[in-house]
Amino acid sequence: MSNRSNQAIDSSNKNSNTNSKAPKDKEIVRDYFNSTGFDRWRRIYGEGDVNRVQRDIRTGHQQTVDYVLDWFKNDKNAVGQTVCDAGCGTGSLSIPLSAMGAKVYASDISEKMVGEGKARASNPENPIFEVKDLASLSGEYDTVICLDVLIHYPDRESEEMIAHLASLAKSRLILSFAPKNPYYVLMKKVGDMVPGPSKATRAYLHKESDVRRVLQKLGFTIKRKEFTATSFYFSRLLEAVRN
């Protein structure tokens, strides 16, 4: 899943002192999307000319966004619903959701991504954009959505993030993640060997069974699911409703 990155950086260090000073995943993600990664993903999430790989990722990401929008359309419940779009990027989901009548709070760890989202939105009051990481989010929302973010964090941190996001959701939590299976593990290893200046964050795959286990433990039941797979993007999308 090339959700803003599709490779892992070398996390090995020569001694424990170096390990203690190594940047954490959150810091790496924040720095990346405020620097070299911003321009790359701004173009991918936009409509301008991109290369073949970026176009493929754009297509995959948009398919995932469209699945979520279709769920709202099918349920006919967007108008007036409060939604938290956690990790909103440039607003590819937040902006159309707000146009459907939802009251959207959109946050991202990257100040530049949030600035781009504000620039793309026609309504300065909806969505409401703010720079925040997932752990800092607060409040209560009818639906909490987190797309293409968990790939940046290992299992333990991802479980903590899911639990925190679930605590903010009154009725529904929608997540996407890169599923871990032998085929995608192999694809990731191949991608790790391909160098590139825009590849600067770790990429983690997650077992669907583990994500389901966490959601069940938190009191949620899977209502719907979808899967997106293009040449360079793969994503499992789950809609979980509170029991």
Coordinates of N, CA and C in Angstrom, one line a residue:
M1 N 0.9 -1.2 0.0 CA 0.0 0.0 0.0 C 0.9 1.2 0.0
S2 N 0.8 2.0 -1.0 CA 1.7 3.2 -1.1 C 1.0 4.4 -0.6
N3 N 0.4 4.3 0.6 CA -0.3 5.4 1.3 C 0.7 6.4 1.8
R4 N 1.1 7.3 0.9 CA 2.1 8.4 1.2 C 3.5 7.8 1.3
S5 N 3.7 6.5 1.4 CA 5.0 5.9 1.3 C 4.9 4.5 1.0
N6 N 5.9 3.8 0.4 CA 5.8 2.4 0.2 C 7.1 1.7 0.5
Q7 N 7.8 2.2 1.5 CA 9.1 1.5 1.8 C 9.4 1.8 3.2
A8 N 10.4 1.0 3.7 CA 10.9 1.1 5.1 C 12.3 1.7 5.1
I9 N 12.6 2.6 6.0 CA 14.0 3.0 6.1 C 14.7 2.1 7.1
D10 N 16.0 2.1 7.0 CA 16.8 1.3 7.8 C 16.7 1.7 9.3
S11 N 16.2 0.9 10.1 CA 16.0 1.3 11.5 C 17.1 0.7 12.4
S12 N 18.0 0.0 11.9 CA 19.1 -0.6 12.7 C 20.1 0.5 13.1
N13 N 20.6 0.4 14.3 CA 21.6 1.4 14.8 C 22.8 0.6 15.4
K14 N 23.9 1.3 15.6 CA 25.1 0.6 16.0 C 25.1 0.3 17.5
N15 N 24.4 1.1 18.3 CA 24.5 0.9 19.8 C 23.2 1.4 20.4
S16 N 23.0 1.1 21.7 CA 21.8 1.5 22.4 C 21.7 3.0 22.5
N17 N 22.8 3.7 22.6 CA 22.8 5.2 22.7 C 22.2 5.8 21.4
T18 N 22.6 5.2 20.3 CA 22.0 5.7 19.0 C 20.5 5.4 19.0
N19 N 20.1 4.2 19.4 CA 18.7 3.9 19.4 C 17.9 4.8 20.2
S20 N 18.4 5.3 21.4 CA 17.6 6.1 22.3 C 17.4 7.5 21.6
K21 N 18.3 7.9 20.7 CA 18.2 9.2 20.0 C 17.5 9.1 18.7
A22 N 17.2 7.9 18.2 CA 16.6 7.7 16.9 C 15.2 8.4 16.9
P23 N 14.8 9.0 15.8 CA 13.5 9.7 15.7 C 12.4 8.7 15.8
K24 N 11.3 9.0 16.4 CA 10.1 8.2 16.5 C 9.4 8.3 15.2
D25 N 8.5 7.3 14.9 CA 7.7 7.2 13.7 C 6.9 8.5 13.5
K26 N 6.3 9.0 14.6 CA 5.5 10.2 14.4 C 6.4 11.4 14.0
E27 N 7.6 11.5 14.5 CA 8.4 12.6 14.1 C 8.9 12.5 12.7
I28 N 9.2 11.2 12.3 CA 9.6 11.0 10.9 C 8.4 11.4 9.9
V29 N 7.2 10.9 10.3 CA 6.1 11.2 9.4 C 5.8 12.8 9.3
R30 N 5.9 13.4 10.5 CA 5.7 14.9 10.5 C 6.7 15.6 9.6
D31 N 8.0 15.2 9.8 CA 9.0 15.9 9.1 C 8.9 15.6 7.6
Y32 N 8.6 14.4 7.2 CA 8.5 14.0 5.8 C 7.4 14.8 5.1
F33 N 6.2 14.9 5.7 CA 5.1 15.5 5.0 C 5.1 17.1 5.2
N34 N 6.1 17.6 5.9 CA 6.3 19.0 5.9 C 7.5 19.4 5.0
S35 N 8.1 18.4 4.4 CA 9.3 18.7 3.5 C 9.2 18.0 2.2
T36 N 10.1 17.0 1.9 CA 10.1 16.4 0.6 C 8.9 15.7 0.2
G37 N 8.2 15.1 1.2 CA 7.0 14.3 0.9 C 5.8 15.2 0.5
F38 N 5.8 16.4 1.0 CA 4.6 17.3 0.7 C 4.3 17.5 -0.7
D39 N 5.3 17.9 -1.5 CA 5.1 18.2 -2.9 C 4.7 16.9 -3.7
R40 N 5.3 15.8 -3.3 CA 4.9 14.5 -4.0 C 3.5 14.2 -3.8
W41 N 3.0 14.2 -2.5 CA 1.7 13.8 -2.2 C 0.7 14.9 -2.5
R42 N 1.0 16.1 -2.5 CA 0.1 17.2 -2.9 C -0.3 17.0 -4.4
R43 N 0.7 16.6 -5.2 CA 0.5 16.3 -6.6 C -0.4 15.0 -6.8
I44 N 0.0 14.0 -6.0 CA -0.8 12.7 -6.1 C -2.3 13.0 -5.8
Y45 N -2.5 13.7 -4.7 CA -3.9 14.0 -4.3 C -4.5 15.1 -5.1
G46 N -3.8 15.6 -6.1 CA -4.4 16.7 -6.9 C -4.9 16.2 -8.2
E47 N -4.9 17.0 -9.2 CA -5.4 16.7 -10.6 C -4.4 16.9 -11.7
G48 N -3.2 17.4 -11.4 CA -2.2 17.7 -12.4 C -1.5 16.5 -12.9
D49 N -0.5 16.7 -13.8 CA 0.2 15.6 -14.4 C 1.1 15.0 -13.4
V50 N 1.2 13.7 -13.4 CA 2.0 12.9 -12.5 C 2.6 11.7 -13.3
N51 N 3.6 11.0 -12.7 CA 4.1 9.9 -13.4 C 3.2 8.7 -13.3
R52 N 3.6 7.6 -13.9 CA 2.7 6.4 -14.0 C 2.5 5.8 -12.6
V53 N 3.5 5.7 -11.8 CA 3.3 5.2 -10.4 C 2.4 6.1 -9.6
Q54 N 2.7 7.4 -9.6 CA 1.9 8.3 -8.9 C 0.4 8.3 -9.3
R55 N 0.2 8.2 -10.6 CA -1.2 8.1 -11.1 C -1.9 6.9 -10.6
D56 N -1.1 5.8 -10.5 CA -1.7 4.5 -10.0 C -2.1 4.7 -8.6
I57 N -1.2 5.3 -7.8 CA -1.5 5.5 -6.4 C -2.7 6.5 -6.2
R58 N -2.7 7.5 -7.0 CA -3.9 8.5 -7.0 C -5.2 7.7 -7.3
T59 N -5.2 6.8 -8.2 CA -6.4 6.0 -8.6 C -6.8 5.2 -7.4
G60 N -5.8 4.5 -6.8 CA -6.1 3.6 -5.6 C -6.7 4.4 -4.5
H61 N -6.0 5.5 -4.1 CA -6.5 6.3 -3.0 C -7.9 6.8 -3.2
Q62 N -8.2 7.3 -4.5 CA -9.5 7.8 -4.8 C -10.6 6.7 -4.7
Q63 N -10.2 5.5 -5.0 CA -11.2 4.4 -4.9 C -11.6 4.2 -3.5
T64 N -10.6 4.3 -2.6 CA -10.9 4.1 -1.1 C -11.8 5.3 -0.7
V65 N -11.4 6.5 -1.0 CA -12.3 7.6 -0.7 C -13.7 7.5 -1.2
D66 N -13.8 7.0 -2.4 CA -15.2 6.9 -3.0 C -16.0 5.8 -2.3
Y67 N -15.3 4.7 -1.8 CA -16.1 3.7 -1.1 C -16.7 4.4 0.2
V68 N -15.9 5.2 0.9 CA -16.5 5.9 2.1 C -17.6 6.8 1.7
L69 N -17.4 7.6 0.7 CA -18.5 8.5 0.3 C -19.7 7.8 -0.2
D70 N -19.6 6.6 -0.8 CA -20.7 5.8 -1.2 C -21.5 5.3 0.0
W71 N -20.7 4.9 1.1 CA -21.4 4.5 2.3 C -22.3 5.6 2.9
F72 N -21.8 6.8 2.9 CA -22.6 7.9 3.4 C -23.8 8.1 2.5
K73 N -23.6 8.0 1.2 CA -24.7 8.2 0.2 C -25.8 7.1 0.4
N74 N -25.3 5.9 0.5 CA -26.3 4.8 0.7 C -27.1 4.9 2.0
D75 N -26.4 5.4 3.0 CA -27.1 5.5 4.3 C -27.9 6.8 4.4
K76 N -27.7 7.7 3.5 CA -28.4 9.0 3.4 C -28.4 9.7 4.8
N77 N -27.2 9.7 5.4 CA -27.1 10.3 6.7 C -26.0 11.3 6.9
A78 N -25.5 11.8 5.7 CA -24.4 12.8 5.8 C -24.8 14.1 6.4
V79 N -26.0 14.6 6.0 CA -26.4 15.9 6.4 C -26.5 16.1 7.9
G80 N -25.7 17.0 8.5 CA -25.7 17.2 9.9 C -24.9 16.3 10.7
Q81 N -24.3 15.3 10.1 CA -23.5 14.3 10.9 C -22.2 14.9 11.2
T82 N -21.7 14.7 12.4 CA -20.4 15.2 12.8 C -19.3 14.1 12.4
V83 N -18.3 14.6 11.7 CA -17.3 13.6 11.3 C -15.9 14.1 11.6
C84 N -15.1 13.3 12.1 CA -13.6 13.6 12.3 C -12.8 12.8 11.3
D85 N -12.2 13.6 10.4 CA -11.3 13.0 9.4 C -9.9 13.1 9.9
A86 N -9.4 12.0 10.5 CA -8.1 12.0 11.2 C -7.0 11.6 10.2
G87 N -6.1 12.5 10.0 CA -5.1 12.3 8.9 C -5.7 12.7 7.6
C88 N -6.2 13.9 7.5 CA -7.0 14.3 6.3 C -6.2 14.6 5.1
G89 N -4.9 14.7 5.2 CA -4.1 15.1 4.1 C -4.5 16.4 3.5
T90 N -4.7 16.4 2.2 CA -5.1 17.7 1.5 C -6.6 17.9 1.4
G91 N -7.4 17.0 2.1 CA -8.8 17.2 2.2 C -9.6 16.4 1.1
S92 N -9.0 15.3 0.6 CA -9.6 14.6 -0.5 C -10.9 13.9 -0.1
L93 N -11.1 13.6 1.2 CA -12.3 13.1 1.8 C -13.1 14.2 2.5
S94 N -12.4 15.0 3.2 CA -13.1 16.0 4.0 C -13.9 17.0 3.2
I95 N -13.4 17.4 2.1 CA -14.1 18.4 1.3 C -15.3 17.9 0.6
P96 N -15.3 16.7 0.0 CA -16.6 16.2 -0.6 C -17.6 15.8 0.5
L97 N -17.1 15.4 1.7 CA -18.1 15.1 2.8 C -18.8 16.3 3.3
S98 N -18.0 17.4 3.4 CA -18.7 18.7 3.8 C -19.7 19.1 2.8
A99 N -19.4 18.9 1.5 CA -20.3 19.3 0.4 C -21.6 18.5 0.5
M100 N -21.5 17.3 1.0 CA -22.7 16.4 1.2 C -23.5 16.8 2.4
G101 N -23.0 17.8 3.2 CA -23.8 18.3 4.3 C -23.3 17.8 5.7
A102 N -22.2 17.1 5.7 CA -21.6 16.7 7.0 C -20.8 17.8 7.6
K103 N -20.8 17.9 9.0 CA -19.9 18.8 9.7 C -18.6 18.2 10.0
V104 N -17.6 18.6 9.2 CA -16.3 17.8 9.2 C -15.2 18.6 10.0
Y105 N -14.6 17.9 10.9 CA -13.4 18.3 11.6 C -12.2 17.6 10.9
A106 N -11.3 18.2 10.3 CA -10.2 17.6 9.5 C -8.9 17.9 10.2
S107 N -8.1 16.9 10.5 CA -6.8 17.1 11.1 C -5.7 16.4 10.4
D108 N -4.5 16.9 10.5 CA -3.4 16.2 9.9 C -2.1 16.6 10.7
I109 N -1.2 15.7 10.8 CA 0.1 15.9 11.5 C 0.9 17.0 10.8
S110 N 0.7 17.1 9.5 CA 1.5 18.0 8.6 C 0.9 19.4 8.5
E111 N 1.6 20.4 8.9 CA 1.1 21.8 8.7 C 0.9 22.1 7.3
K112 N 1.8 21.6 6.4 CA 1.7 21.9 5.0 C 0.5 21.3 4.4
M113 N 0.2 20.0 4.8 CA -1.0 19.3 4.3 C -2.3 20.1 4.7
V114 N -2.3 20.5 5.9 CA -3.5 21.2 6.4 C -3.6 22.5 5.6
G115 N -2.5 23.2 5.4 CA -2.6 24.5 4.6 C -3.1 24.2 3.2
E116 N -2.7 23.1 2.6 CA -3.2 22.8 1.2 C -4.7 22.5 1.3
G117 N -5.1 21.8 2.3 CA -6.5 21.4 2.4 C -7.4 22.7 2.5
K118 N -6.9 23.6 3.3 CA -7.7 24.9 3.5 C -7.7 25.6 2.2
A119 N -6.6 25.6 1.4 CA -6.6 26.3 0.1 C -7.6 25.7 -0.9
R120 N -7.8 24.4 -0.8 CA -8.6 23.7 -1.8 C -10.1 23.8 -1.4
A121 N -10.4 24.0 -0.1 CA -11.8 24.1 0.3 C -12.4 25.4 -0.1
S122 N -13.6 25.3 -0.6 CA -14.3 26.5 -1.0 C -15.1 27.2 0.2
N123 N -15.4 26.4 1.2 CA -16.1 26.9 2.4 C -15.1 27.0 3.5
P124 N -14.8 28.2 4.0 CA -13.7 28.4 5.1 C -14.2 27.9 6.4
E125 N -15.5 27.6 6.6 CA -16.0 27.1 7.8 C -16.3 25.7 7.9
N126 N -16.3 25.0 6.8 CA -16.6 23.5 6.8 C -15.9 22.9 5.5
P127 N -14.9 22.1 5.7 CA -14.4 21.5 6.9 C -13.6 22.5 7.8
I128 N -13.5 22.2 9.0 CA -12.6 22.9 9.9 C -11.3 22.2 9.9
F129 N -10.2 22.8 9.4 CA -8.9 22.1 9.4 C -8.0 22.5 10.6
E130 N -7.3 21.6 11.1 CA -6.4 21.9 12.2 C -5.2 20.9 12.2
V131 N -4.0 21.4 12.6 CA -2.8 20.6 12.7 C -2.8 19.9 14.0
K132 N -2.9 18.6 13.9 CA -2.9 17.7 15.1 C -2.5 16.3 14.8
D133 N -1.8 15.6 15.6 CA -1.5 14.2 15.4 C -2.7 13.4 16.0
L134 N -2.8 12.1 15.7 CA -3.9 11.3 16.1 C -4.1 11.3 17.6
A135 N -2.9 11.2 18.3 CA -3.0 11.1 19.8 C -3.5 12.3 20.5
S136 N -3.5 13.5 19.8 CA -3.9 14.7 20.4 C -5.4 15.1 20.1
L137 N -6.0 14.2 19.3 CA -7.4 14.5 19.0 C -8.3 14.3 20.2
S138 N -9.3 15.2 20.3 CA -10.3 15.1 21.4 C -11.7 15.4 20.8
G139 N -12.7 15.3 21.7 CA -14.0 15.6 21.3 C -14.8 14.3 21.1
E140 N -16.0 14.5 20.5 CA -16.9 13.4 20.2 C -17.6 13.6 18.9
Y141 N -17.6 12.6 18.1 CA -18.1 12.7 16.7 C -19.0 11.5 16.4
D142 N -20.0 11.7 15.5 CA -20.8 10.6 15.1 C -20.0 9.5 14.4
T143 N -19.1 10.0 13.5 CA -18.2 9.1 12.8 C -16.8 9.6 12.8
V144 N -15.9 8.7 13.1 CA -14.4 9.0 13.0 C -13.8 8.2 11.9
I145 N -13.1 8.8 11.0 CA -12.5 8.2 9.8 C -11.0 8.4 9.8
C146 N -10.2 7.3 9.5 CA -8.8 7.4 9.5 C -8.3 6.6 8.3
L147 N -8.0 7.3 7.2 CA -7.6 6.6 5.9 C -6.1 6.8 5.7
D148 N -5.5 5.7 5.3 CA -4.1 5.7 4.8 C -3.1 6.3 5.8
V149 N -3.3 6.0 7.1 CA -2.4 6.5 8.1 C -1.7 5.4 8.9
L150 N -2.4 4.4 9.2 CA -1.9 3.3 10.0 C -0.7 2.7 9.4
I151 N -0.5 2.8 8.1 CA 0.7 2.2 7.4 C 2.0 2.8 8.0
H152 N 1.9 4.0 8.6 CA 3.1 4.7 9.1 C 3.5 4.2 10.5
Y153 N 2.7 3.3 11.1 CA 3.0 3.0 12.5 C 2.9 1.5 12.7
P154 N 3.8 0.9 13.6 CA 3.8 -0.5 13.9 C 2.6 -0.9 14.7
D155 N 2.5 -2.2 14.9 CA 1.3 -2.8 15.5 C 0.9 -2.2 16.8
R156 N 1.8 -2.1 17.7 CA 1.5 -1.6 19.1 C 1.0 -0.2 19.0
E157 N 1.7 0.6 18.3 CA 1.2 2.0 18.2 C -0.1 2.1 17.5
S158 N -0.3 1.3 16.4 CA -1.5 1.3 15.7 C -2.7 0.9 16.6
E159 N -2.5 -0.1 17.4 CA -3.6 -0.5 18.3 C -4.0 0.6 19.3
E160 N -3.0 1.3 19.8 CA -3.2 2.5 20.7 C -4.0 3.6 19.9
M161 N -3.6 3.8 18.7 CA -4.3 4.8 17.9 C -5.7 4.4 17.6
I162 N -6.0 3.2 17.3 CA -7.3 2.7 17.0 C -8.2 2.9 18.3
A163 N -7.6 2.5 19.4 CA -8.4 2.6 20.7 C -8.7 4.1 20.9
H164 N -7.8 5.0 20.7 CA -8.0 6.4 20.9 C -9.1 6.9 20.0
L165 N -9.0 6.6 18.7 CA -10.0 7.0 17.7 C -11.4 6.5 18.1
A166 N -11.4 5.2 18.5 CA -12.7 4.6 18.9 C -13.3 5.4 20.0
S167 N -12.5 5.9 21.0 CA -13.1 6.6 22.1 C -13.7 7.9 21.7
L168 N -13.4 8.4 20.5 CA -14.0 9.7 20.0 C -15.3 9.4 19.2
A169 N -15.5 8.2 18.8 CA -16.6 7.8 17.9 C -17.9 7.4 18.6
K170 N -18.9 8.2 18.4 CA -20.2 7.9 19.1 C -20.9 6.6 18.5
S171 N -20.7 6.5 17.2 CA -21.4 5.3 16.6 C -20.6 4.6 15.5
R172 N -19.6 5.2 14.9 CA -19.0 4.5 13.8 C -17.5 4.9 13.7
L173 N -16.7 3.9 13.3 CA -15.3 4.1 13.1 C -14.9 3.5 11.7
I174 N -14.3 4.3 10.8 CA -13.9 3.8 9.5 C -12.4 3.9 9.4
L175 N -11.8 2.7 9.1 CA -10.3 2.6 9.0 C -9.9 2.0 7.7
S176 N -8.7 2.4 7.2 CA -8.1 1.7 6.2 C -6.6 1.4 6.6
F177 N -6.1 0.3 6.1 CA -4.8 -0.2 6.4 C -4.2 -1.1 5.3
A178 N -2.9 -1.2 5.3 CA -2.3 -2.1 4.4 C -2.3 -3.6 5.0
P179 N -3.1 -4.5 4.4 CA -3.2 -5.8 5.0 C -1.9 -6.6 4.8
K180 N -1.6 -7.4 5.9 CA -0.4 -8.2 5.9 C -0.7 -9.6 5.5
N181 N -0.2 -10.0 4.4 CA -0.2 -11.4 3.9 C 1.0 -11.7 3.1
P182 N 1.3 -13.0 2.8 CA 2.6 -13.3 2.2 C 2.8 -12.5 0.9
Y183 N 1.8 -12.3 0.1 CA 2.0 -11.6 -1.2 C 2.4 -10.2 -1.0
Y184 N 1.7 -9.5 -0.1 CA 2.0 -8.0 0.1 C 3.3 -7.9 0.9
V185 N 3.6 -8.8 1.7 CA 4.9 -8.8 2.4 C 6.1 -8.8 1.4
L186 N 5.9 -9.7 0.4 CA 6.9 -9.8 -0.7 C 6.9 -8.5 -1.5
M187 N 5.8 -8.0 -1.8 CA 5.8 -6.7 -2.6 C 6.5 -5.6 -1.8
K188 N 6.3 -5.6 -0.5 CA 6.9 -4.5 0.3 C 8.4 -4.7 0.3
K189 N 8.9 -5.9 0.4 CA 10.3 -6.2 0.4 C 10.9 -5.7 -1.0
V190 N 10.2 -6.0 -2.1 CA 10.7 -5.5 -3.4 C 10.8 -4.0 -3.4
G191 N 9.7 -3.4 -2.9 CA 9.6 -1.9 -2.8 C 10.7 -1.3 -2.0
D192 N 11.1 -2.0 -0.9 CA 12.1 -1.5 0.0 C 13.5 -1.4 -0.7
M193 N 13.7 -2.2 -1.7 CA 15.0 -2.3 -2.4 C 15.1 -1.2 -3.5
V194 N 14.0 -0.5 -3.8 CA 14.0 0.5 -4.8 C 14.3 1.8 -4.2
P195 N 15.4 2.5 -4.5 CA 15.7 3.8 -3.9 C 14.8 4.9 -4.5
G196 N 14.8 6.0 -3.7 CA 14.0 7.1 -4.2 C 14.0 8.2 -3.2
P197 N 14.2 9.5 -3.5 CA 14.3 10.6 -2.6 C 13.1 10.9 -1.9
S198 N 11.9 10.5 -2.5 CA 10.6 10.8 -1.8 C 10.2 9.7 -0.8
K199 N 11.0 8.7 -0.7 CA 10.7 7.6 0.2 C 11.4 7.8 1.5
A200 N 10.7 8.2 2.5 CA 11.4 8.6 3.7 C 10.6 8.2 5.0
T201 N 9.6 7.4 4.9 CA 8.9 7.0 6.1 C 8.9 5.4 6.1
R202 N 8.8 4.9 7.3 CA 8.7 3.4 7.4 C 7.3 3.1 6.9
A203 N 7.1 1.8 6.5 CA 5.8 1.4 6.0 C 5.5 0.1 6.7
Y204 N 4.4 0.0 7.4 CA 4.0 -1.2 8.2 C 2.7 -1.8 7.6
L205 N 2.7 -3.2 7.5 CA 1.5 -3.9 7.2 C 0.9 -4.4 8.4
H206 N -0.5 -4.6 8.4 CA -1.2 -5.1 9.6 C -2.1 -6.2 9.2
K207 N -2.1 -7.2 10.1 CA -3.0 -8.4 9.8 C -4.5 -7.9 10.1
E208 N -5.3 -8.3 9.1 CA -6.8 -7.9 9.3 C -7.3 -8.5 10.5
S209 N -6.9 -9.7 10.8 CA -7.5 -10.4 12.0 C -7.1 -9.6 13.3
D210 N -5.9 -9.0 13.3 CA -5.5 -8.2 14.5 C -6.3 -7.0 14.6
V211 N -6.6 -6.3 13.5 CA -7.4 -5.1 13.5 C -8.8 -5.4 14.0
R212 N -9.4 -6.5 13.5 CA -10.7 -6.9 13.8 C -10.8 -7.3 15.3
R213 N -9.7 -7.9 15.8 CA -9.7 -8.3 17.3 C -9.7 -7.0 18.1
V214 N -8.9 -6.0 17.7 CA -8.9 -4.8 18.5 C -10.3 -4.1 18.5
L215 N -10.9 -4.0 17.3 CA -12.2 -3.4 17.2 C -13.2 -4.1 18.1
Q216 N -13.2 -5.5 18.0 CA -14.1 -6.2 18.8 C -14.0 -6.0 20.3
K217 N -12.7 -5.9 20.7 CA -12.4 -5.7 22.1 C -12.9 -4.3 22.6
L218 N -12.9 -3.4 21.6 CA -13.4 -2.0 21.9 C -14.9 -1.9 21.9
G219 N -15.6 -3.0 21.5 CA -17.0 -2.9 21.5 C -17.6 -2.5 20.1
F220 N -16.9 -2.9 19.0 CA -17.4 -2.5 17.7 C -17.6 -3.8 16.9
T221 N -18.5 -3.7 15.9 CA -18.8 -4.8 15.0 C -18.6 -4.4 13.6
I222 N -18.0 -5.2 12.8 CA -17.7 -4.8 11.4 C -19.1 -4.9 10.6
K223 N -19.4 -3.8 10.0 CA -20.7 -3.7 9.2 C -20.4 -3.9 7.8
R224 N -19.4 -3.2 7.2 CA -19.0 -3.3 5.8 C -17.5 -3.3 5.6
K225 N -17.1 -3.8 4.5 CA -15.7 -3.7 4.2 C -15.5 -3.7 2.7
E226 N -14.4 -3.1 2.3 CA -14.0 -3.1 0.9 C -12.5 -3.3 0.7
F227 N -12.1 -3.6 -0.5 CA -10.6 -3.8 -0.7 C -10.3 -3.1 -2.0
T228 N -9.2 -2.3 -2.0 CA -8.7 -1.6 -3.1 C -7.3 -2.1 -3.5
A229 N -7.1 -2.5 -4.7 CA -5.8 -3.0 -5.1 C -5.5 -2.5 -6.5
T230 N -4.5 -1.7 -6.6 CA -3.9 -1.3 -7.9 C -2.5 -1.9 -8.0
S231 N -1.7 -1.5 -8.9 CA -0.4 -2.0 -9.1 C 0.5 -1.6 -7.9
F232 N 0.3 -0.4 -7.3 CA 1.2 0.2 -6.3 C 0.4 0.6 -5.0
Y233 N -0.8 0.3 -4.9 CA -1.6 0.7 -3.8 C -2.5 -0.4 -3.4
F234 N -2.5 -0.8 -2.1 CA -3.4 -1.8 -1.7 C -3.9 -1.5 -0.3
S235 N -5.2 -1.6 -0.1 CA -5.8 -1.1 1.2 C -7.1 -1.9 1.5
R236 N -7.2 -2.3 2.8 CA -8.4 -2.9 3.3 C -9.1 -1.8 4.1
L237 N -10.4 -1.6 3.8 CA -11.2 -0.6 4.4 C -12.3 -1.3 5.2
L238 N -12.4 -0.9 6.5 CA -13.4 -1.5 7.4 C -14.3 -0.4 8.0
E239 N -15.6 -0.7 8.0 CA -16.5 0.2 8.7 C -17.0 -0.6 9.9
A240 N -16.7 0.0 11.1 CA -17.1 -0.7 12.4 C -18.1 0.2 13.1
V241 N -19.2 -0.4 13.6 CA -20.2 0.3 14.3 C -20.2 -0.1 15.8
R242 N -20.5 0.8 16.6 CA -20.5 0.5 18.1 C -21.7 -0.4 18.4
N243 N -21.4 -1.4 19.3 CA -22.4 -2.3 19.7 C -23.5 -1.7 20.5

